[in-house]
Amino acid sequence: MGANHESEAKLQLFLQWLQVNGVELRCCTIKSCGPNKGFGVFTSCVPSEDGVALVVPLDLSITPMRVLQDPYTGPRCRAMLEEGDVDDRFLMILFLTVERLRPNSSWKPYLDMLPTTFGNPLWFTEDELGELKGTTLYRASVLQRKNLQALYDDKVKALVDELLRGDERSERDVQFEDFLWAYSIFWTRALNIPFPRSYVFPESFGDQSNNPACHTGHCGAFKAEMAGETTDDRSGGTCRDNSILFCKESSVDTSSSKAGETVWVEGLVPGIDFCNHGLKPAATWDVDQMGSLTGIPSSMYLLLETRKKKYCMPH
């Protein structure tokens, strides 16, 4: 009973946090999928004619731009990016690691809702991993965990310690499991988001060629360590049942921008990321750059498939 009360308290804080940050749950809600199944997005009423169920301002997304503009991590991360020492993905995973350990983090209501363990081999015990011996998955899992451990030891631990040094209320030192958690959160929840070019490269940053807000190239060493982690374990369980399944629309572009004005950037979108993927989705997501459909410019929205079926591919 205590665990249920704690889970419900975290959910209510998260819903309040979403509202404060401009998220609109128009005909859906986020609720528990059951014991050990995490949380999911569910319809809560008959959708309006436009079919929009959920709208999230992209200002709330965790992207490389957000990390670089953060008052705590931004200066150090900009310096590393300009030196070519890291890539966009590393920055977001580092950011998640740091924010998890910062008790006064403004992201705490969101981070508290995320799963703490995952069902992929990186989280297996030695006995569980031993069951895979003799398979290519075993060799790949051992090698990947070894590479991640080396990356943590050589770079991440010192960086996190440095970034948390000014936060006197940090309750504990960073552990490898914190980095592994952030790595897993990114690879199970990140979306490839079509941003307006003006959003990624605002005029205030000056010349785009020297703008560190978004780099499409990735550091070779880190990219190799990232490759292959594609497990989708969004809720830490099997949150399916009547929850909304979604995918990215591949045949319809609701943006009024020209193709050359769109920049695709990976990122986490709180709220949208509580949907589950499916081959036969009940909803699709897209970005409303001008606010013509949702009334909220530069937002991501969830569109319920209520009027006609559209061809979709799972993200």
mmCIF file of C-alpha atoms in Angstrom:
data_model
loop_
_atom_site.group_PDB
_atom_site.id
_atom_site.type_symbol
_atom_site.label_atom_id
_atom_site.label_comp_id
_atom_site.label_asym_id
_atom_site.label_seq_id
_atom_site.Cartn_x
_atom_site.Cartn_y
_atom_site.Cartn_z
ATOM 1 C CA MET A 1 0.000 0.000 0.000
ATOM 2 C CA GLY A 2 2.836 2.373 0.816
ATOM 3 C CA ALA A 3 4.419 1.833 -2.580
ATOM 4 C CA ASN A 4 1.109 2.554 -4.299
ATOM 5 C CA HIS A 5 0.696 5.804 -2.392
ATOM 6 C CA GLU A 6 4.243 6.850 -3.250
ATOM 7 C CA SER A 7 3.695 6.034 -6.911
ATOM 8 C CA GLU A 8 0.457 8.009 -6.997
ATOM 9 C CA ALA A 9 2.119 10.982 -5.280
ATOM 10 C CA LYS A 10 4.879 10.999 -7.912
ATOM 11 C CA LEU A 11 2.277 10.815 -10.678
ATOM 12 C CA GLN A 12 0.330 13.787 -9.316
ATOM 13 C CA LEU A 13 3.517 15.859 -9.028
ATOM 14 C CA PHE A 14 4.419 14.922 -12.595
ATOM 15 C CA LEU A 15 0.981 15.896 -13.927
ATOM 16 C CA GLN A 16 1.252 19.238 -12.121
ATOM 17 C CA TRP A 17 4.754 19.722 -13.533
ATOM 18 C CA LEU A 18 3.469 19.064 -17.059
ATOM 19 C CA GLN A 19 0.680 21.613 -16.601
ATOM 20 C CA VAL A 20 3.031 24.259 -15.223
ATOM 21 C CA ASN A 21 5.290 23.764 -18.239
ATOM 22 C CA GLY A 22 2.506 24.292 -20.759
ATOM 23 C CA VAL A 23 1.621 20.681 -21.580
ATOM 24 C CA GLU A 24 -2.037 20.147 -22.495
ATOM 25 C CA LEU A 25 -3.650 16.742 -21.911
ATOM 26 C CA ARG A 26 -6.754 17.412 -23.992
ATOM 27 C CA CYS A 27 -8.436 14.019 -24.039
ATOM 28 C CA CYS A 28 -5.919 11.725 -22.428
ATOM 29 C CA THR A 29 -4.266 11.109 -19.103
ATOM 30 C CA ILE A 30 -1.175 9.373 -17.769
ATOM 31 C CA LYS A 31 -1.751 6.598 -15.271
ATOM 32 C CA SER A 32 -0.326 3.371 -13.950
ATOM 33 C CA CYS A 33 -0.553 0.292 -16.171
ATOM 34 C CA GLY A 34 -0.499 -2.002 -13.152
ATOM 35 C CA PRO A 35 2.043 -3.409 -10.681
ATOM 36 C CA ASN A 36 5.590 -3.393 -12.098
ATOM 37 C CA LYS A 37 4.348 -2.163 -15.490
ATOM 38 C CA GLY A 38 5.140 1.528 -15.250
ATOM 39 C CA PHE A 39 2.919 4.310 -16.603
ATOM 40 C CA GLY A 40 1.228 4.895 -19.932
ATOM 41 C CA VAL A 41 -0.945 7.348 -21.834
ATOM 42 C CA PHE A 42 -4.678 6.535 -21.937
ATOM 43 C CA THR A 43 -7.622 8.242 -23.582
ATOM 44 C CA SER A 44 -9.873 9.944 -21.023
ATOM 45 C CA CYS A 45 -12.694 11.382 -23.152
ATOM 46 C CA VAL A 46 -14.104 11.573 -26.653
ATOM 47 C CA PRO A 47 -11.543 13.470 -28.755
ATOM 48 C CA SER A 48 -12.435 16.733 -30.450
ATOM 49 C CA GLU A 49 -12.820 16.910 -34.218
ATOM 50 C CA ASP A 50 -9.107 17.597 -34.757
ATOM 51 C CA GLY A 51 -8.190 14.408 -32.869
ATOM 52 C CA VAL A 52 -5.390 16.078 -30.864
ATOM 53 C CA ALA A 53 -5.021 14.304 -27.523
ATOM 54 C CA LEU A 54 -1.795 15.718 -26.086
ATOM 55 C CA VAL A 55 0.338 18.780 -26.830
ATOM 56 C CA VAL A 56 3.880 19.306 -25.479
ATOM 57 C CA PRO A 57 5.851 22.508 -26.117
ATOM 58 C CA LEU A 58 9.227 21.573 -27.552
ATOM 59 C CA ASP A 59 10.811 23.944 -25.030
ATOM 60 C CA LEU A 60 10.210 21.142 -22.537
ATOM 61 C CA SER A 61 12.153 18.538 -24.506
ATOM 62 C CA ILE A 62 15.622 17.401 -23.463
ATOM 63 C CA THR A 63 17.779 18.041 -26.525
ATOM 64 C CA PRO A 64 21.411 19.000 -27.165
ATOM 65 C CA MET A 65 20.233 22.615 -27.422
ATOM 66 C CA ARG A 66 18.662 22.430 -23.972
ATOM 67 C CA VAL A 67 21.811 20.912 -22.460
ATOM 68 C CA LEU A 68 24.019 23.601 -23.988
ATOM 69 C CA GLN A 69 21.754 26.350 -22.673
ATOM 70 C CA ASP A 70 21.512 24.904 -19.160
ATOM 71 C CA PRO A 71 23.092 27.190 -16.523
ATOM 72 C CA TYR A 72 24.800 24.250 -14.766
ATOM 73 C CA THR A 73 25.970 21.984 -17.576
ATOM 74 C CA GLY A 74 25.933 24.373 -20.543
ATOM 75 C CA PRO A 75 29.327 26.115 -20.247
ATOM 76 C CA ARG A 76 31.301 22.882 -19.737
ATOM 77 C CA CYS A 77 29.378 21.017 -22.422
ATOM 78 C CA ARG A 78 29.819 23.816 -24.957
ATOM 79 C CA ALA A 79 33.557 23.729 -24.364
ATOM 80 C CA MET A 80 33.714 19.957 -24.903
ATOM 81 C CA LEU A 81 31.586 20.114 -28.028
ATOM 82 C CA GLU A 82 33.671 22.867 -29.553
ATOM 83 C CA GLU A 83 36.782 20.772 -28.906
ATOM 84 C CA GLY A 84 35.165 17.856 -30.751
ATOM 85 C CA ASP A 85 35.542 15.633 -27.706
ATOM 86 C CA VAL A 86 31.888 14.529 -27.394
ATOM 87 C CA ASP A 87 28.709 14.155 -29.460
ATOM 88 C CA ASP A 88 25.086 15.179 -29.024
ATOM 89 C CA ARG A 89 24.043 11.866 -27.499
ATOM 90 C CA PHE A 90 26.806 11.934 -24.940
ATOM 91 C CA LEU A 91 25.699 15.414 -23.848
ATOM 92 C CA MET A 92 22.126 14.298 -23.220
ATOM 93 C CA ILE A 93 23.177 11.155 -21.361
ATOM 94 C CA LEU A 94 25.601 13.181 -19.242
ATOM 95 C CA PHE A 95 22.813 15.681 -18.541
ATOM 96 C CA LEU A 96 20.448 12.914 -17.396
ATOM 97 C CA THR A 97 23.143 11.464 -15.141
ATOM 98 C CA VAL A 98 23.802 14.825 -13.499
ATOM 99 C CA GLU A 99 20.137 15.735 -13.082
ATOM 100 C CA ARG A 100 19.377 12.386 -11.482
ATOM 101 C CA LEU A 101 21.833 13.210 -8.705
ATOM 102 C CA ARG A 102 20.776 16.834 -8.222
ATOM 103 C CA PRO A 103 18.054 16.842 -5.519
ATOM 104 C CA ASN A 104 16.871 20.327 -6.482
ATOM 105 C CA SER A 105 16.726 19.528 -10.189
ATOM 106 C CA SER A 106 13.851 21.196 -12.011
ATOM 107 C CA TRP A 107 13.457 17.890 -13.887
ATOM 108 C CA LYS A 108 12.884 15.823 -10.737
ATOM 109 C CA PRO A 109 9.090 15.301 -11.203
ATOM 110 C CA TYR A 110 9.797 13.851 -14.642
ATOM 111 C CA LEU A 111 12.874 11.810 -13.714
ATOM 112 C CA ASP A 112 11.059 10.289 -10.719
ATOM 113 C CA MET A 113 8.499 8.827 -13.130
ATOM 114 C CA LEU A 114 11.020 7.000 -15.280
ATOM 115 C CA PRO A 115 11.873 3.302 -14.850
ATOM 116 C CA THR A 116 14.844 2.505 -12.628
ATOM 117 C CA THR A 117 15.688 -0.890 -14.121
ATOM 118 C CA PHE A 118 15.493 -2.370 -17.609
ATOM 119 C CA GLY A 119 15.017 -5.787 -19.131
ATOM 120 C CA ASN A 120 17.914 -5.734 -21.573
ATOM 121 C CA PRO A 121 21.169 -7.717 -21.107
ATOM 122 C CA LEU A 122 23.106 -4.666 -19.866
ATOM 123 C CA TRP A 123 21.098 -4.993 -16.649
ATOM 124 C CA PHE A 124 21.388 -8.771 -16.290
ATOM 125 C CA THR A 125 23.045 -10.290 -13.239
ATOM 126 C CA GLU A 126 26.087 -12.475 -13.833
ATOM 127 C CA ASP A 127 23.901 -15.593 -13.525
ATOM 128 C CA GLU A 128 21.338 -14.231 -15.991
ATOM 129 C CA LEU A 129 24.035 -13.209 -18.426
ATOM 130 C CA GLY A 130 25.580 -16.639 -18.119
ATOM 131 C CA GLU A 131 22.437 -18.125 -19.661
ATOM 132 C CA LEU A 132 23.401 -16.354 -22.901
ATOM 133 C CA LYS A 133 26.870 -17.869 -23.165
ATOM 134 C CA GLY A 134 27.620 -19.255 -26.605
ATOM 135 C CA THR A 135 25.466 -16.658 -28.363
ATOM 136 C CA THR A 136 26.446 -13.516 -30.245
ATOM 137 C CA LEU A 137 24.196 -11.560 -27.867
ATOM 138 C CA TYR A 138 26.350 -12.637 -24.940
ATOM 139 C CA ARG A 139 29.557 -11.433 -26.572
ATOM 140 C CA ALA A 140 27.968 -8.166 -27.699
ATOM 141 C CA SER A 141 26.495 -7.497 -24.241
ATOM 142 C CA VAL A 142 29.751 -8.176 -22.418
ATOM 143 C CA LEU A 143 31.706 -5.985 -24.828
ATOM 144 C CA GLN A 144 29.206 -3.142 -24.676
ATOM 145 C CA ARG A 145 29.068 -3.130 -20.884
ATOM 146 C CA LYS A 146 32.884 -3.213 -20.786
ATOM 147 C CA ASN A 147 33.049 -0.217 -23.154
ATOM 148 C CA LEU A 148 30.476 1.716 -21.131
ATOM 149 C CA GLN A 149 32.347 0.969 -17.908
ATOM 150 C CA ALA A 150 35.582 2.241 -19.473
ATOM 151 C CA LEU A 151 33.854 5.376 -20.724
ATOM 152 C CA TYR A 152 32.444 5.989 -17.259
ATOM 153 C CA ASP A 153 35.818 5.467 -15.585
ATOM 154 C CA ASP A 154 37.785 7.541 -18.093
ATOM 155 C CA LYS A 155 35.432 10.468 -18.635
ATOM 156 C CA VAL A 156 31.941 10.439 -17.147
ATOM 157 C CA LYS A 157 32.707 10.120 -13.431
ATOM 158 C CA ALA A 158 35.076 13.084 -13.368
ATOM 159 C CA LEU A 159 32.693 15.212 -15.442
ATOM 160 C CA VAL A 160 29.705 14.473 -13.215
ATOM 161 C CA ASP A 161 31.762 15.184 -10.094
ATOM 162 C CA GLU A 162 32.845 18.485 -11.643
ATOM 163 C CA LEU A 163 29.330 19.510 -12.638
ATOM 164 C CA LEU A 164 27.911 18.613 -9.214
ATOM 165 C CA ARG A 165 30.679 20.306 -7.264
ATOM 166 C CA GLY A 166 28.673 23.489 -6.823
ATOM 167 C CA ASP A 167 25.574 21.639 -5.675
ATOM 168 C CA GLU A 168 26.096 21.254 -1.933
ATOM 169 C CA ARG A 169 22.918 19.246 -1.506
ATOM 170 C CA SER A 170 24.017 16.361 -3.690
ATOM 171 C CA GLU A 171 23.281 13.406 -1.454
ATOM 172 C CA ARG A 172 25.721 10.839 -2.874
ATOM 173 C CA ASP A 173 28.548 10.312 -5.323
ATOM 174 C CA VAL A 174 27.877 9.210 -8.860
ATOM 175 C CA GLN A 175 27.974 5.473 -9.540
ATOM 176 C CA PHE A 176 28.313 3.527 -12.787
ATOM 177 C CA GLU A 177 24.658 2.475 -12.429
ATOM 178 C CA ASP A 178 23.617 6.144 -12.682
ATOM 179 C CA PHE A 179 25.360 6.427 -16.043
ATOM 180 C CA LEU A 180 23.950 3.081 -17.195
ATOM 181 C CA TRP A 181 20.475 4.278 -16.183
ATOM 182 C CA ALA A 182 20.862 7.531 -18.167
ATOM 183 C CA TYR A 183 22.208 5.599 -21.162
ATOM 184 C CA SER A 184 19.221 3.243 -21.034
ATOM 185 C CA ILE A 185 16.711 6.074 -20.602
ATOM 186 C CA PHE A 186 18.047 7.823 -23.685
ATOM 187 C CA TRP A 187 18.089 4.747 -25.901
ATOM 188 C CA THR A 188 14.587 3.594 -24.896
ATOM 189 C CA ARG A 189 12.809 6.972 -24.960
ATOM 190 C CA ALA A 190 14.521 9.369 -27.385
ATOM 191 C CA LEU A 191 12.736 10.439 -30.559
ATOM 192 C CA ASN A 192 14.094 11.938 -33.773
ATOM 193 C CA ILE A 193 12.328 15.308 -33.788
ATOM 194 C CA PRO A 194 11.875 17.629 -36.803
ATOM 195 C CA PHE A 195 12.671 21.085 -35.416
ATOM 196 C CA PRO A 196 12.297 24.361 -37.315
ATOM 197 C CA ARG A 197 15.783 25.490 -38.328
ATOM 198 C CA SER A 198 15.182 28.814 -36.601
ATOM 199 C CA TYR A 199 14.553 26.897 -33.346
ATOM 200 C CA VAL A 200 17.814 24.985 -33.543
ATOM 201 C CA PHE A 201 19.837 27.908 -34.810
ATOM 202 C CA PRO A 202 18.307 31.048 -33.239
ATOM 203 C CA GLU A 203 19.715 34.339 -34.491
ATOM 204 C CA SER A 204 21.064 35.089 -31.044
ATOM 205 C CA PHE A 205 23.664 32.341 -31.556
ATOM 206 C CA GLY A 206 25.094 34.085 -34.597
ATOM 207 C CA ASP A 207 26.726 32.263 -37.475
ATOM 208 C CA GLN A 208 25.308 28.742 -37.856
ATOM 209 C CA SER A 209 28.640 27.354 -38.983
ATOM 210 C CA ASN A 210 30.082 28.068 -35.542
ATOM 211 C CA ASN A 211 26.898 27.314 -33.615
ATOM 212 C CA PRO A 212 27.309 24.550 -31.015
ATOM 213 C CA ALA A 213 23.559 24.200 -30.499
ATOM 214 C CA CYS A 214 23.252 21.213 -32.793
ATOM 215 C CA HIS A 215 25.948 19.061 -34.371
ATOM 216 C CA THR A 216 24.879 16.221 -36.633
ATOM 217 C CA GLY A 217 28.275 14.533 -36.609
ATOM 218 C CA HIS A 218 29.130 12.166 -33.778
ATOM 219 C CA CYS A 219 32.407 11.467 -32.037
ATOM 220 C CA GLY A 220 33.661 8.247 -33.611
ATOM 221 C CA ALA A 221 34.717 6.494 -30.419
ATOM 222 C CA PHE A 222 31.502 7.195 -28.579
ATOM 223 C CA LYS A 223 29.331 6.399 -31.577
ATOM 224 C CA ALA A 224 30.856 2.942 -31.735
ATOM 225 C CA GLU A 225 30.051 2.364 -28.086
ATOM 226 C CA MET A 226 26.457 3.484 -28.609
ATOM 227 C CA ALA A 227 25.764 1.258 -31.611
ATOM 228 C CA GLY A 228 23.429 -1.676 -31.170
ATOM 229 C CA GLU A 229 21.424 -0.545 -28.158
ATOM 230 C CA THR A 230 17.924 -0.530 -29.597
ATOM 231 C CA THR A 231 15.929 -2.289 -26.887
ATOM 232 C CA ASP A 232 12.518 -0.681 -26.370
ATOM 233 C CA ASP A 233 11.729 -1.003 -22.674
ATOM 234 C CA ARG A 234 9.774 2.199 -22.149
ATOM 235 C CA SER A 235 7.926 1.462 -18.957
ATOM 236 C CA GLY A 236 10.205 -1.058 -17.309
ATOM 237 C CA GLY A 237 7.455 -3.608 -17.919
ATOM 238 C CA THR A 238 4.800 -4.547 -20.461
ATOM 239 C CA CYS A 239 2.474 -1.548 -20.373
ATOM 240 C CA ARG A 240 0.140 -2.457 -23.222
ATOM 241 C CA ASP A 241 -3.502 -3.357 -22.444
ATOM 242 C CA ASN A 242 -5.676 -0.336 -23.366
ATOM 243 C CA SER A 243 -2.905 2.214 -23.392
ATOM 244 C CA ILE A 244 -2.301 4.361 -26.453
ATOM 245 C CA LEU A 245 0.083 2.818 -28.963
ATOM 246 C CA PHE A 246 1.747 5.288 -31.276
ATOM 247 C CA CYS A 247 4.144 5.679 -34.168
ATOM 248 C CA LYS A 248 5.554 8.488 -36.287
ATOM 249 C CA GLU A 249 3.464 9.342 -39.317
ATOM 250 C CA SER A 250 5.567 8.734 -42.405
ATOM 251 C CA SER A 251 3.278 9.934 -45.182
ATOM 252 C CA VAL A 252 1.798 13.179 -43.863
ATOM 253 C CA ASP A 253 3.685 16.408 -43.182
ATOM 254 C CA THR A 254 1.649 18.971 -41.241
ATOM 255 C CA SER A 255 4.537 21.423 -41.115
ATOM 256 C CA SER A 256 4.238 24.556 -43.214
ATOM 257 C CA SER A 257 8.021 24.880 -43.408
ATOM 258 C CA LYS A 258 10.010 23.863 -46.433
ATOM 259 C CA ALA A 259 12.143 20.734 -46.171
ATOM 260 C CA GLY A 260 15.298 22.828 -46.071
ATOM 261 C CA GLU A 261 14.052 24.624 -42.967
ATOM 262 C CA THR A 262 13.762 21.481 -40.881
ATOM 263 C CA VAL A 263 16.550 20.046 -38.728
ATOM 264 C CA TRP A 264 16.125 16.576 -37.227
ATOM 265 C CA VAL A 265 17.393 16.385 -33.641
ATOM 266 C CA GLU A 266 17.214 13.533 -31.148
ATOM 267 C CA GLY A 267 15.610 14.282 -27.824
ATOM 268 C CA LEU A 268 13.269 13.229 -25.024
ATOM 269 C CA VAL A 269 9.753 14.672 -24.909
ATOM 270 C CA PRO A 270 8.142 14.305 -21.443
ATOM 271 C CA GLY A 271 4.582 13.027 -21.755
ATOM 272 C CA ILE A 272 4.815 11.800 -25.339
ATOM 273 C CA ASP A 273 7.453 9.293 -24.227
ATOM 274 C CA PHE A 274 4.908 7.515 -22.004
ATOM 275 C CA CYS A 275 3.199 6.127 -25.103
ATOM 276 C CA ASN A 276 4.092 2.666 -26.319
ATOM 277 C CA HIS A 277 5.099 1.751 -29.839
ATOM 278 C CA GLY A 278 2.910 -0.486 -31.938
ATOM 279 C CA LEU A 279 2.536 -1.816 -35.489
ATOM 280 C CA LYS A 280 -1.173 -0.936 -35.345
ATOM 281 C CA PRO A 281 -1.092 2.349 -33.465
ATOM 282 C CA ALA A 282 -4.061 4.150 -31.953
ATOM 283 C CA ALA A 283 -2.246 7.464 -32.382
ATOM 284 C CA THR A 284 0.625 9.142 -34.189
ATOM 285 C CA TRP A 285 2.876 12.035 -33.206
ATOM 286 C CA ASP A 286 3.999 14.980 -35.231
ATOM 287 C CA VAL A 287 5.390 18.485 -34.772
ATOM 288 C CA ASP A 288 3.278 21.614 -35.243
ATOM 289 C CA GLN A 289 5.899 24.187 -36.139
ATOM 290 C CA MET A 290 3.555 27.137 -36.674
ATOM 291 C CA GLY A 291 0.812 26.238 -34.190
ATOM 292 C CA SER A 292 -1.765 26.019 -36.987
ATOM 293 C CA LEU A 293 -3.332 22.814 -35.635
ATOM 294 C CA THR A 294 -2.698 22.915 -31.886
ATOM 295 C CA GLY A 295 -2.532 26.645 -31.270
ATOM 296 C CA ILE A 296 0.912 26.148 -29.704
ATOM 297 C CA PRO A 297 3.844 26.936 -32.039
ATOM 298 C CA SER A 298 6.889 24.641 -31.905
ATOM 299 C CA SER A 299 5.039 21.837 -30.171
ATOM 300 C CA MET A 300 4.762 18.081 -30.496
ATOM 301 C CA TYR A 301 1.264 16.626 -30.479
ATOM 302 C CA LEU A 302 -0.379 13.229 -30.263
ATOM 303 C CA LEU A 303 -3.078 12.671 -32.881
ATOM 304 C CA LEU A 304 -5.640 9.930 -32.268
ATOM 305 C CA GLU A 305 -6.531 7.774 -35.268
ATOM 306 C CA THR A 306 -10.267 8.394 -35.013
ATOM 307 C CA ARG A 307 -11.408 9.249 -38.546
ATOM 308 C CA LYS A 308 -9.264 7.311 -41.003
ATOM 309 C CA LYS A 309 -6.380 4.902 -40.997
ATOM 310 C CA LYS A 310 -2.999 6.182 -42.122
ATOM 311 C CA TYR A 311 0.102 4.271 -43.086
ATOM 312 C CA CYS A 312 2.597 4.407 -40.230
ATOM 313 C CA MET A 313 5.962 2.970 -39.458
ATOM 314 C CA PRO A 314 7.054 2.347 -35.846
ATOM 315 C CA HIS A 315 9.763 4.770 -34.692
#
